[in-house]
């Protein structure tokens, strides 16, 4: 089996997880910027984090032969402080030329607040000005549908944004159509508890087809399973999916989306 982990927060994982992922057939991992479990106290915290994502973490992954890519932003959970967000958005362009940076993400909404929307708008403008791809985080539980609609409306109202270069992540049964119908890609996050289980993700793939969809484990510092993409592939096989159709979802689809960024290249062989 081969697969791509398109959304994994590796800085919060142990090195053994890299070995397990490579053993399971992982071809590369992509790491969106996110919340650290606490609010950073200044823009310097983000400077250090962006150095970690663009320098130290790719080196740690390379020890296992695993290419590591990342996305940069101030995440929605820390977006209440608009002044801090402005400083971070001003810092990001200094890192955009680094070889493993794929775009702006994971941006979006957490509680659908006014300040979060303001900061989301700043990020979308940054992505448009610098021609970057976008990875979107959608809120959890009861806020998800409203938040997804707000995000899609905001993205659609900016004519500089091409939907095929945007992925709306953490979709569920009630939001997947909102993302796909607007022409965006959509991601399903395989968590053991919240978001989407492997069985629910496969149900959605069987209902909506596998165009413009990817699977990820998110694997962060919370309850999560770094191998949930290959585990879901095993479940797909058990449910009668062909090897080719599984490969499309877990490898070819993320490859197609991510290859829109010229820096995204996998080693041959
Ligand atoms: Zn994430």
PDB file of C-alpha atoms and ligand atoms in Angstrom:
ATOM      1  CA  UNK A   1       0.000   0.000   0.000  1.00  0.00           C
ATOM      2  CA  UNK A   2       1.045   3.592  -0.608  1.00  0.00           C
ATOM      3  CA  UNK A   3      -0.659   6.638   0.849  1.00  0.00           C
ATOM      4  CA  UNK A   4      -0.174  10.331   1.561  1.00  0.00           C
ATOM      5  CA  UNK A   5      -0.880  11.831   5.003  1.00  0.00           C
ATOM      6  CA  UNK A   6      -2.070  15.275   3.857  1.00  0.00           C
ATOM      7  CA  UNK A   7      -2.861  16.671   7.324  1.00  0.00           C
ATOM      8  CA  UNK A   8      -0.732  15.557  10.267  1.00  0.00           C
ATOM      9  CA  UNK A   9       0.498  17.681  13.177  1.00  0.00           C
ATOM     10  CA  UNK A  10       3.803  15.910  13.485  1.00  0.00           C
ATOM     11  CA  UNK A  11       5.444  18.357  15.892  1.00  0.00           C
ATOM     12  CA  UNK A  12       3.162  16.888  18.561  1.00  0.00           C
ATOM     13  CA  UNK A  13       4.020  13.268  17.707  1.00  0.00           C
ATOM     14  CA  UNK A  14       6.897  11.066  18.781  1.00  0.00           C
ATOM     15  CA  UNK A  15       9.577   9.929  16.357  1.00  0.00           C
ATOM     16  CA  UNK A  16       8.275   6.332  16.487  1.00  0.00           C
ATOM     17  CA  UNK A  17       5.150   7.557  14.653  1.00  0.00           C
ATOM     18  CA  UNK A  18       7.319   8.436  11.648  1.00  0.00           C
ATOM     19  CA  UNK A  19       8.668   4.881  11.567  1.00  0.00           C
ATOM     20  CA  UNK A  20       5.159   3.424  11.797  1.00  0.00           C
ATOM     21  CA  UNK A  21       3.881   5.693   9.014  1.00  0.00           C
ATOM     22  CA  UNK A  22       6.745   4.815   6.655  1.00  0.00           C
ATOM     23  CA  UNK A  23       6.277   1.119   7.459  1.00  0.00           C
ATOM     24  CA  UNK A  24       2.580   1.423   6.532  1.00  0.00           C
ATOM     25  CA  UNK A  25       3.462   2.940   3.119  1.00  0.00           C
ATOM     26  CA  UNK A  26       3.346   6.675   3.782  1.00  0.00           C
ATOM     27  CA  UNK A  27       4.866   8.572   0.822  1.00  0.00           C
ATOM     28  CA  UNK A  28       4.900  12.017   2.432  1.00  0.00           C
ATOM     29  CA  UNK A  29       3.328  14.016   5.243  1.00  0.00           C
ATOM     30  CA  UNK A  30       1.919  17.564   5.109  1.00  0.00           C
ATOM     31  CA  UNK A  31       1.598  19.610   8.282  1.00  0.00           C
ATOM     32  CA  UNK A  32      -0.743  22.607   8.530  1.00  0.00           C
ATOM     33  CA  UNK A  33       0.072  25.220  11.177  1.00  0.00           C
ATOM     34  CA  UNK A  34      -2.220  24.905  14.196  1.00  0.00           C
ATOM     35  CA  UNK A  35      -2.836  25.646  17.860  1.00  0.00           C
ATOM     36  CA  UNK A  36      -0.127  24.434  20.238  1.00  0.00           C
ATOM     37  CA  UNK A  37      -2.494  23.530  23.082  1.00  0.00           C
ATOM     38  CA  UNK A  38      -1.937  27.011  24.550  1.00  0.00           C
ATOM     39  CA  UNK A  39      -2.083  30.540  23.143  1.00  0.00           C
ATOM     40  CA  UNK A  40       1.314  31.850  22.088  1.00  0.00           C
ATOM     41  CA  UNK A  41       2.197  35.077  23.880  1.00  0.00           C
ATOM     42  CA  UNK A  42       3.694  37.004  20.968  1.00  0.00           C
ATOM     43  CA  UNK A  43       4.600  36.947  17.292  1.00  0.00           C
ATOM     44  CA  UNK A  44       7.988  35.494  18.298  1.00  0.00           C
ATOM     45  CA  UNK A  45       6.240  32.267  19.292  1.00  0.00           C
ATOM     46  CA  UNK A  46       4.996  31.988  15.711  1.00  0.00           C
ATOM     47  CA  UNK A  47       8.430  32.809  14.303  1.00  0.00           C
ATOM     48  CA  UNK A  48       9.888  29.875  16.254  1.00  0.00           C
ATOM     49  CA  UNK A  49       7.007  27.592  15.233  1.00  0.00           C
ATOM     50  CA  UNK A  50       7.422  28.454  11.541  1.00  0.00           C
ATOM     51  CA  UNK A  51      11.151  27.694  11.861  1.00  0.00           C
ATOM     52  CA  UNK A  52      10.229  24.349  13.399  1.00  0.00           C
ATOM     53  CA  UNK A  53       7.788  23.566  10.541  1.00  0.00           C
ATOM     54  CA  UNK A  54      10.189  24.599   7.778  1.00  0.00           C
ATOM     55  CA  UNK A  55      13.522  23.470   9.180  1.00  0.00           C
ATOM     56  CA  UNK A  56      13.626  21.074  12.119  1.00  0.00           C
ATOM     57  CA  UNK A  57      10.545  18.923  11.383  1.00  0.00           C
ATOM     58  CA  UNK A  58      11.461  18.174   7.721  1.00  0.00           C
ATOM     59  CA  UNK A  59      14.872  17.046   8.984  1.00  0.00           C
ATOM     60  CA  UNK A  60      13.301  14.765  11.610  1.00  0.00           C
ATOM     61  CA  UNK A  61      11.019  13.231   8.936  1.00  0.00           C
ATOM     62  CA  UNK A  62      13.935  12.870   6.491  1.00  0.00           C
ATOM     63  CA  UNK A  63      15.679  10.543   8.953  1.00  0.00           C
ATOM     64  CA  UNK A  64      12.946   8.048   7.991  1.00  0.00           C
ATOM     65  CA  UNK A  65      13.050   8.896   4.287  1.00  0.00           C
ATOM     66  CA  UNK A  66       9.726  10.726   4.583  1.00  0.00           C
ATOM     67  CA  UNK A  67       9.260  14.024   2.690  1.00  0.00           C
ATOM     68  CA  UNK A  68       7.642  16.662   4.946  1.00  0.00           C
ATOM     69  CA  UNK A  69       5.663  19.688   3.705  1.00  0.00           C
ATOM     70  CA  UNK A  70       3.794  22.372   5.645  1.00  0.00           C
ATOM     71  CA  UNK A  71       1.206  25.162   5.523  1.00  0.00           C
ATOM     72  CA  UNK A  72       1.530  28.434   7.448  1.00  0.00           C
ATOM     73  CA  UNK A  73      -0.939  30.708   9.275  1.00  0.00           C
ATOM     74  CA  UNK A  74      -2.192  31.813  12.664  1.00  0.00           C
ATOM     75  CA  UNK A  75      -4.903  29.261  13.446  1.00  0.00           C
ATOM     76  CA  UNK A  76      -8.525  30.298  14.136  1.00  0.00           C
ATOM     77  CA  UNK A  77      -8.267  29.450  17.857  1.00  0.00           C
ATOM     78  CA  UNK A  78      -5.703  32.231  18.338  1.00  0.00           C
ATOM     79  CA  UNK A  79      -7.422  34.680  15.994  1.00  0.00           C
ATOM     80  CA  UNK A  80      -9.345  36.610  18.658  1.00  0.00           C
ATOM     81  CA  UNK A  81      -6.312  38.852  19.104  1.00  0.00           C
ATOM     82  CA  UNK A  82      -6.491  40.740  15.791  1.00  0.00           C
ATOM     83  CA  UNK A  83      -3.356  42.793  16.444  1.00  0.00           C
ATOM     84  CA  UNK A  84      -1.293  39.645  17.037  1.00  0.00           C
ATOM     85  CA  UNK A  85      -2.855  38.104  13.925  1.00  0.00           C
ATOM     86  CA  UNK A  86      -1.810  41.128  11.867  1.00  0.00           C
ATOM     87  CA  UNK A  87       1.773  40.691  13.067  1.00  0.00           C
ATOM     88  CA  UNK A  88       1.754  36.986  12.200  1.00  0.00           C
ATOM     89  CA  UNK A  89       0.233  37.577   8.745  1.00  0.00           C
ATOM     90  CA  UNK A  90       2.981  40.155   8.127  1.00  0.00           C
ATOM     91  CA  UNK A  91       5.603  37.572   9.167  1.00  0.00           C
ATOM     92  CA  UNK A  92       4.392  34.722   6.913  1.00  0.00           C
ATOM     93  CA  UNK A  93       5.745  36.074   3.554  1.00  0.00           C
ATOM     94  CA  UNK A  94       9.312  35.733   4.922  1.00  0.00           C
ATOM     95  CA  UNK A  95       8.744  31.958   5.045  1.00  0.00           C
ATOM     96  CA  UNK A  96       6.767  31.419   1.828  1.00  0.00           C
ATOM     97  CA  UNK A  97       9.872  30.750  -0.265  1.00  0.00           C
ATOM     98  CA  UNK A  98      11.052  27.917   1.959  1.00  0.00           C
ATOM     99  CA  UNK A  99      11.158  24.684  -0.071  1.00  0.00           C
ATOM    100  CA  UNK A 100       8.571  22.708   1.947  1.00  0.00           C
ATOM    101  CA  UNK A 101       5.868  25.419   2.248  1.00  0.00           C
ATOM    102  CA  UNK A 102       2.718  24.551   0.247  1.00  0.00           C
ATOM    103  CA  UNK A 103       0.435  27.462   1.098  1.00  0.00           C
ATOM    104  CA  UNK A 104      -1.712  29.164   3.731  1.00  0.00           C
ATOM    105  CA  UNK A 105      -3.443  26.918   6.313  1.00  0.00           C
ATOM    106  CA  UNK A 106      -5.137  25.681   8.279  1.00  0.00           C
ATOM    107  CA  UNK A 107      -7.144  28.888   8.315  1.00  0.00           C
ATOM    108  CA  UNK A 108     -10.887  29.135   8.951  1.00  0.00           C
ATOM    109  CA  UNK A 109     -13.201  29.515  11.896  1.00  0.00           C
ATOM    110  CA  UNK A 110     -13.424  28.045  15.377  1.00  0.00           C
ATOM    111  CA  UNK A 111     -16.346  29.819  17.074  1.00  0.00           C
ATOM    112  CA  UNK A 112     -17.483  31.828  14.034  1.00  0.00           C
ATOM    113  CA  UNK A 113     -16.704  35.123  15.795  1.00  0.00           C
ATOM    114  CA  UNK A 114     -16.305  38.532  14.138  1.00  0.00           C
ATOM    115  CA  UNK A 115     -12.583  38.647  14.890  1.00  0.00           C
ATOM    116  CA  UNK A 116     -12.035  35.164  13.482  1.00  0.00           C
ATOM    117  CA  UNK A 117     -13.781  36.251  10.282  1.00  0.00           C
ATOM    118  CA  UNK A 118     -11.601  39.356  10.083  1.00  0.00           C
ATOM    119  CA  UNK A 119      -8.436  37.257  10.433  1.00  0.00           C
ATOM    120  CA  UNK A 120      -9.712  34.703   7.916  1.00  0.00           C
ATOM    121  CA  UNK A 121     -10.208  37.538   5.454  1.00  0.00           C
ATOM    122  CA  UNK A 122      -6.631  38.711   6.066  1.00  0.00           C
ATOM    123  CA  UNK A 123      -5.296  35.228   5.298  1.00  0.00           C
ATOM    124  CA  UNK A 124      -7.397  34.840   2.139  1.00  0.00           C
ATOM    125  CA  UNK A 125      -6.099  38.211   0.957  1.00  0.00           C
ATOM    126  CA  UNK A 126      -2.518  37.114   1.725  1.00  0.00           C
ATOM    127  CA  UNK A 127      -3.015  33.874  -0.240  1.00  0.00           C
ATOM    128  CA  UNK A 128      -4.488  35.779  -3.193  1.00  0.00           C
ATOM    129  CA  UNK A 129      -1.706  38.394  -3.223  1.00  0.00           C
ATOM    130  CA  UNK A 130       1.039  35.775  -3.045  1.00  0.00           C
ATOM    131  CA  UNK A 131      -0.668  33.160  -5.249  1.00  0.00           C
ATOM    132  CA  UNK A 132      -0.733  30.500  -2.524  1.00  0.00           C
ATOM    133  CA  UNK A 133      -3.014  27.516  -2.162  1.00  0.00           C
ATOM    134  CA  UNK A 134      -5.368  27.384   0.851  1.00  0.00           C
ATOM    135  CA  UNK A 135      -6.191  24.703   3.434  1.00  0.00           C
ATOM    136  CA  UNK A 136      -9.304  25.440   5.515  1.00  0.00           C
ATOM    137  CA  UNK A 137     -10.210  24.236   9.021  1.00  0.00           C
ATOM    138  CA  UNK A 138     -13.961  24.123   9.682  1.00  0.00           C
ATOM    139  CA  UNK A 139     -15.426  24.419  13.190  1.00  0.00           C
ATOM    140  CA  UNK A 140     -16.657  21.516  15.242  1.00  0.00           C
ATOM    141  CA  UNK A 141     -20.088  20.200  16.145  1.00  0.00           C
ATOM    142  CA  UNK A 142     -23.071  22.571  16.077  1.00  0.00           C
ATOM    143  CA  UNK A 143     -21.067  25.473  14.619  1.00  0.00           C
ATOM    144  CA  UNK A 144     -19.810  23.448  11.654  1.00  0.00           C
ATOM    145  CA  UNK A 145     -22.549  24.025   9.068  1.00  0.00           C
ATOM    146  CA  UNK A 146     -22.850  27.734   9.784  1.00  0.00           C
ATOM    147  CA  UNK A 147     -19.062  28.129   9.846  1.00  0.00           C
ATOM    148  CA  UNK A 148     -18.590  26.181   6.612  1.00  0.00           C
ATOM    149  CA  UNK A 149     -21.178  28.381   4.874  1.00  0.00           C
ATOM    150  CA  UNK A 150     -19.516  31.560   6.163  1.00  0.00           C
ATOM    151  CA  UNK A 151     -16.105  30.352   4.931  1.00  0.00           C
ATOM    152  CA  UNK A 152     -17.412  29.290   1.513  1.00  0.00           C
ATOM    153  CA  UNK A 153     -19.238  32.626   1.097  1.00  0.00           C
ATOM    154  CA  UNK A 154     -16.095  34.548   1.987  1.00  0.00           C
ATOM    155  CA  UNK A 155     -13.940  32.528  -0.438  1.00  0.00           C
ATOM    156  CA  UNK A 156     -16.492  32.805  -3.248  1.00  0.00           C
ATOM    157  CA  UNK A 157     -16.782  36.558  -2.826  1.00  0.00           C
ATOM    158  CA  UNK A 158     -13.054  36.963  -3.573  1.00  0.00           C
ATOM    159  CA  UNK A 159     -12.753  36.585  -7.342  1.00  0.00           C
ATOM    160  CA  UNK A 160      -8.989  36.056  -7.095  1.00  0.00           C
ATOM    161  CA  UNK A 161      -9.494  32.669  -5.390  1.00  0.00           C
ATOM    162  CA  UNK A 162      -9.724  29.577  -7.602  1.00  0.00           C
ATOM    163  CA  UNK A 163     -11.796  26.916  -5.793  1.00  0.00           C
ATOM    164  CA  UNK A 164      -9.774  24.001  -7.196  1.00  0.00           C
ATOM    165  CA  UNK A 165      -6.757  25.327  -5.240  1.00  0.00           C
ATOM    166  CA  UNK A 166      -8.641  25.315  -1.923  1.00  0.00           C
ATOM    167  CA  UNK A 167      -9.417  22.345   0.326  1.00  0.00           C
ATOM    168  CA  UNK A 168     -12.142  22.556   2.981  1.00  0.00           C
ATOM    169  CA  UNK A 169     -11.050  20.097   5.657  1.00  0.00           C
ATOM    170  CA  UNK A 170     -12.914  18.250   8.447  1.00  0.00           C
ATOM    171  CA  UNK A 171     -16.126  17.936   6.400  1.00  0.00           C
ATOM    172  CA  UNK A 172     -18.914  15.721   7.715  1.00  0.00           C
ATOM    173  CA  UNK A 173     -22.173  14.372   6.295  1.00  0.00           C
ATOM    174  CA  UNK A 174     -23.958  17.734   6.625  1.00  0.00           C
ATOM    175  CA  UNK A 175     -21.150  19.894   5.161  1.00  0.00           C
ATOM    176  CA  UNK A 176     -19.523  17.819   2.424  1.00  0.00           C
ATOM    177  CA  UNK A 177     -21.939  19.019  -0.268  1.00  0.00           C
ATOM    178  CA  UNK A 178     -21.458  22.671   0.694  1.00  0.00           C
ATOM    179  CA  UNK A 179     -17.742  22.347  -0.125  1.00  0.00           C
ATOM    180  CA  UNK A 180     -17.983  20.130  -3.214  1.00  0.00           C
ATOM    181  CA  UNK A 181     -20.861  21.985  -4.888  1.00  0.00           C
ATOM    182  CA  UNK A 182     -18.882  25.226  -4.739  1.00  0.00           C
ATOM    183  CA  UNK A 183     -16.017  23.514  -6.601  1.00  0.00           C
ATOM    184  CA  UNK A 184     -13.646  23.164  -3.657  1.00  0.00           C
ATOM    185  CA  UNK A 185     -11.812  20.033  -2.587  1.00  0.00           C
ATOM    186  CA  UNK A 186     -12.945  18.480   0.697  1.00  0.00           C
ATOM    187  CA  UNK A 187     -11.056  16.577   3.399  1.00  0.00           C
ATOM    188  CA  UNK A 188     -12.368  14.002   5.855  1.00  0.00           C
ATOM    189  CA  UNK A 189     -10.559  13.778   9.187  1.00  0.00           C
ATOM    190  CA  UNK A 190     -10.464  10.312  10.708  1.00  0.00           C
ATOM    191  CA  UNK A 191     -10.638  10.686  14.472  1.00  0.00           C
ATOM    192  CA  UNK A 192     -11.364   7.892  16.948  1.00  0.00           C
ATOM    193  CA  UNK A 193     -13.971  10.058  18.730  1.00  0.00           C
ATOM    194  CA  UNK A 194     -15.165  13.297  17.114  1.00  0.00           C
ATOM    195  CA  UNK A 195     -15.137  14.503  13.486  1.00  0.00           C
ATOM    196  CA  UNK A 196     -15.361  11.469  11.212  1.00  0.00           C
ATOM    197  CA  UNK A 197     -14.801   7.756  11.826  1.00  0.00           C
ATOM    198  CA  UNK A 198     -13.348   5.487   9.099  1.00  0.00           C
ATOM    199  CA  UNK A 199     -16.768   3.848   8.584  1.00  0.00           C
ATOM    200  CA  UNK A 200     -18.525   7.221   8.165  1.00  0.00           C
ATOM    201  CA  UNK A 201     -15.836   8.427   5.760  1.00  0.00           C
ATOM    202  CA  UNK A 202     -16.259   5.346   3.563  1.00  0.00           C
ATOM    203  CA  UNK A 203     -20.057   5.783   3.659  1.00  0.00           C
ATOM    204  CA  UNK A 204     -19.582   9.346   2.365  1.00  0.00           C
ATOM    205  CA  UNK A 205     -17.198   8.197  -0.375  1.00  0.00           C
ATOM    206  CA  UNK A 206     -19.778   5.611  -1.437  1.00  0.00           C
ATOM    207  CA  UNK A 207     -22.522   8.289  -1.501  1.00  0.00           C
ATOM    208  CA  UNK A 208     -20.641  11.160  -3.140  1.00  0.00           C
ATOM    209  CA  UNK A 209     -17.932   9.398  -5.189  1.00  0.00           C
ATOM    210  CA  UNK A 210     -14.235  10.011  -4.686  1.00  0.00           C
ATOM    211  CA  UNK A 211     -13.622  13.118  -6.810  1.00  0.00           C
ATOM    212  CA  UNK A 212     -11.939  16.044  -5.033  1.00  0.00           C
ATOM    213  CA  UNK A 213     -11.840  14.217  -1.694  1.00  0.00           C
ATOM    214  CA  UNK A 214      -8.995  13.183   0.596  1.00  0.00           C
ATOM    215  CA  UNK A 215      -8.613  11.413   3.926  1.00  0.00           C
ATOM    216  CA  UNK A 216      -6.354  12.484   6.784  1.00  0.00           C
ATOM    217  CA  UNK A 217      -5.704  11.524  10.392  1.00  0.00           C
ATOM    218  CA  UNK A 218      -4.877  15.057  11.650  1.00  0.00           C
ATOM    219  CA  UNK A 219      -2.765  13.236  14.292  1.00  0.00           C
ATOM    220  CA  UNK A 220      -2.269  16.037  16.790  1.00  0.00           C
ATOM    221  CA  UNK A 221      -1.597  16.190  20.546  1.00  0.00           C
ATOM    222  CA  UNK A 222      -5.195  15.140  21.305  1.00  0.00           C
ATOM    223  CA  UNK A 223      -6.785  11.696  21.004  1.00  0.00           C
ATOM    224  CA  UNK A 224      -5.900  10.697  17.440  1.00  0.00           C
ATOM    225  CA  UNK A 225      -4.418   7.820  15.450  1.00  0.00           C
ATOM    226  CA  UNK A 226      -1.499   8.575  13.105  1.00  0.00           C
ATOM    227  CA  UNK A 227      -2.200   5.451  11.010  1.00  0.00           C
ATOM    228  CA  UNK A 228      -5.911   6.117  10.491  1.00  0.00           C
ATOM    229  CA  UNK A 229      -5.536   6.643   6.725  1.00  0.00           C
ATOM    230  CA  UNK A 230      -4.012   3.165   6.104  1.00  0.00           C
ATOM    231  CA  UNK A 231      -6.425   1.653   8.667  1.00  0.00           C
ATOM    232  CA  UNK A 232      -9.299   3.136   6.644  1.00  0.00           C
ATOM    233  CA  UNK A 233      -7.782   1.707   3.450  1.00  0.00           C
ATOM    234  CA  UNK A 234      -7.884  -1.745   5.078  1.00  0.00           C
ATOM    235  CA  UNK A 235     -11.561  -1.165   5.965  1.00  0.00           C
ATOM    236  CA  UNK A 236     -12.266  -0.082   2.364  1.00  0.00           C
ATOM    237  CA  UNK A 237     -10.737  -3.334   1.125  1.00  0.00           C
ATOM    238  CA  UNK A 238     -12.904  -5.287   3.559  1.00  0.00           C
ATOM    239  CA  UNK A 239     -15.952  -3.503   2.151  1.00  0.00           C
ATOM    240  CA  UNK A 240     -15.062  -4.613  -1.377  1.00  0.00           C
ATOM    241  CA  UNK A 241     -13.196  -1.617  -2.791  1.00  0.00           C
ATOM    242  CA  UNK A 242     -10.627  -2.457  -5.489  1.00  0.00           C
ATOM    243  CA  UNK A 243      -6.940  -1.728  -4.879  1.00  0.00           C
ATOM    244  CA  UNK A 244      -7.084   0.871  -7.663  1.00  0.00           C
ATOM    245  CA  UNK A 245     -10.059   2.728  -6.167  1.00  0.00           C
ATOM    246  CA  UNK A 246      -8.429   2.763  -2.719  1.00  0.00           C
ATOM    247  CA  UNK A 247      -5.186   4.075  -4.231  1.00  0.00           C
ATOM    248  CA  UNK A 248      -7.109   6.919  -5.882  1.00  0.00           C
ATOM    249  CA  UNK A 249      -8.502   8.114  -2.539  1.00  0.00           C
ATOM    250  CA  UNK A 250      -5.455   7.670  -0.297  1.00  0.00           C
ATOM    251  CA  UNK A 251      -2.679   8.494  -2.784  1.00  0.00           C
ATOM    252  CA  UNK A 252      -3.675   9.855  -6.198  1.00  0.00           C
ATOM    253  CA  UNK A 253      -6.222  12.416  -4.977  1.00  0.00           C
ATOM    254  CA  UNK A 254      -3.917  14.167  -2.496  1.00  0.00           C
ATOM    255  CA  UNK A 255      -1.122  13.937  -5.072  1.00  0.00           C
ATOM    256  CA  UNK A 256      -3.338  15.676  -7.651  1.00  0.00           C
ATOM    257  CA  UNK A 257      -4.410  18.481  -5.313  1.00  0.00           C
ATOM    258  CA  UNK A 258      -0.999  19.097  -3.762  1.00  0.00           C
ATOM    259  CA  UNK A 259       0.834  18.968  -7.124  1.00  0.00           C
ATOM    260  CA  UNK A 260      -0.851  22.269  -7.974  1.00  0.00           C
ATOM    261  CA  UNK A 261       1.937  23.708  -5.831  1.00  0.00           C
ATOM    262  CA  UNK A 262       5.132  23.483  -7.901  1.00  0.00           C
ATOM    263  CA  UNK A 263       7.199  22.818  -4.780  1.00  0.00           C
ATOM    264  CA  UNK A 264       5.291  19.609  -4.077  1.00  0.00           C
ATOM    265  CA  UNK A 265       7.467  16.861  -5.535  1.00  0.00           C
ATOM    266  CA  UNK A 266       7.886  13.289  -4.368  1.00  0.00           C
ATOM    267  CA  UNK A 267      11.158  11.428  -4.891  1.00  0.00           C
ATOM    268  CA  UNK A 268      10.957   8.951  -7.779  1.00  0.00           C
ATOM    269  CA  UNK A 269      11.021   5.234  -7.155  1.00  0.00           C
TER     270      UNK A 269
HETATM  271 ZN1  LIG B   1      -5.323  20.251  11.911  1.00  0.00          ZN
END
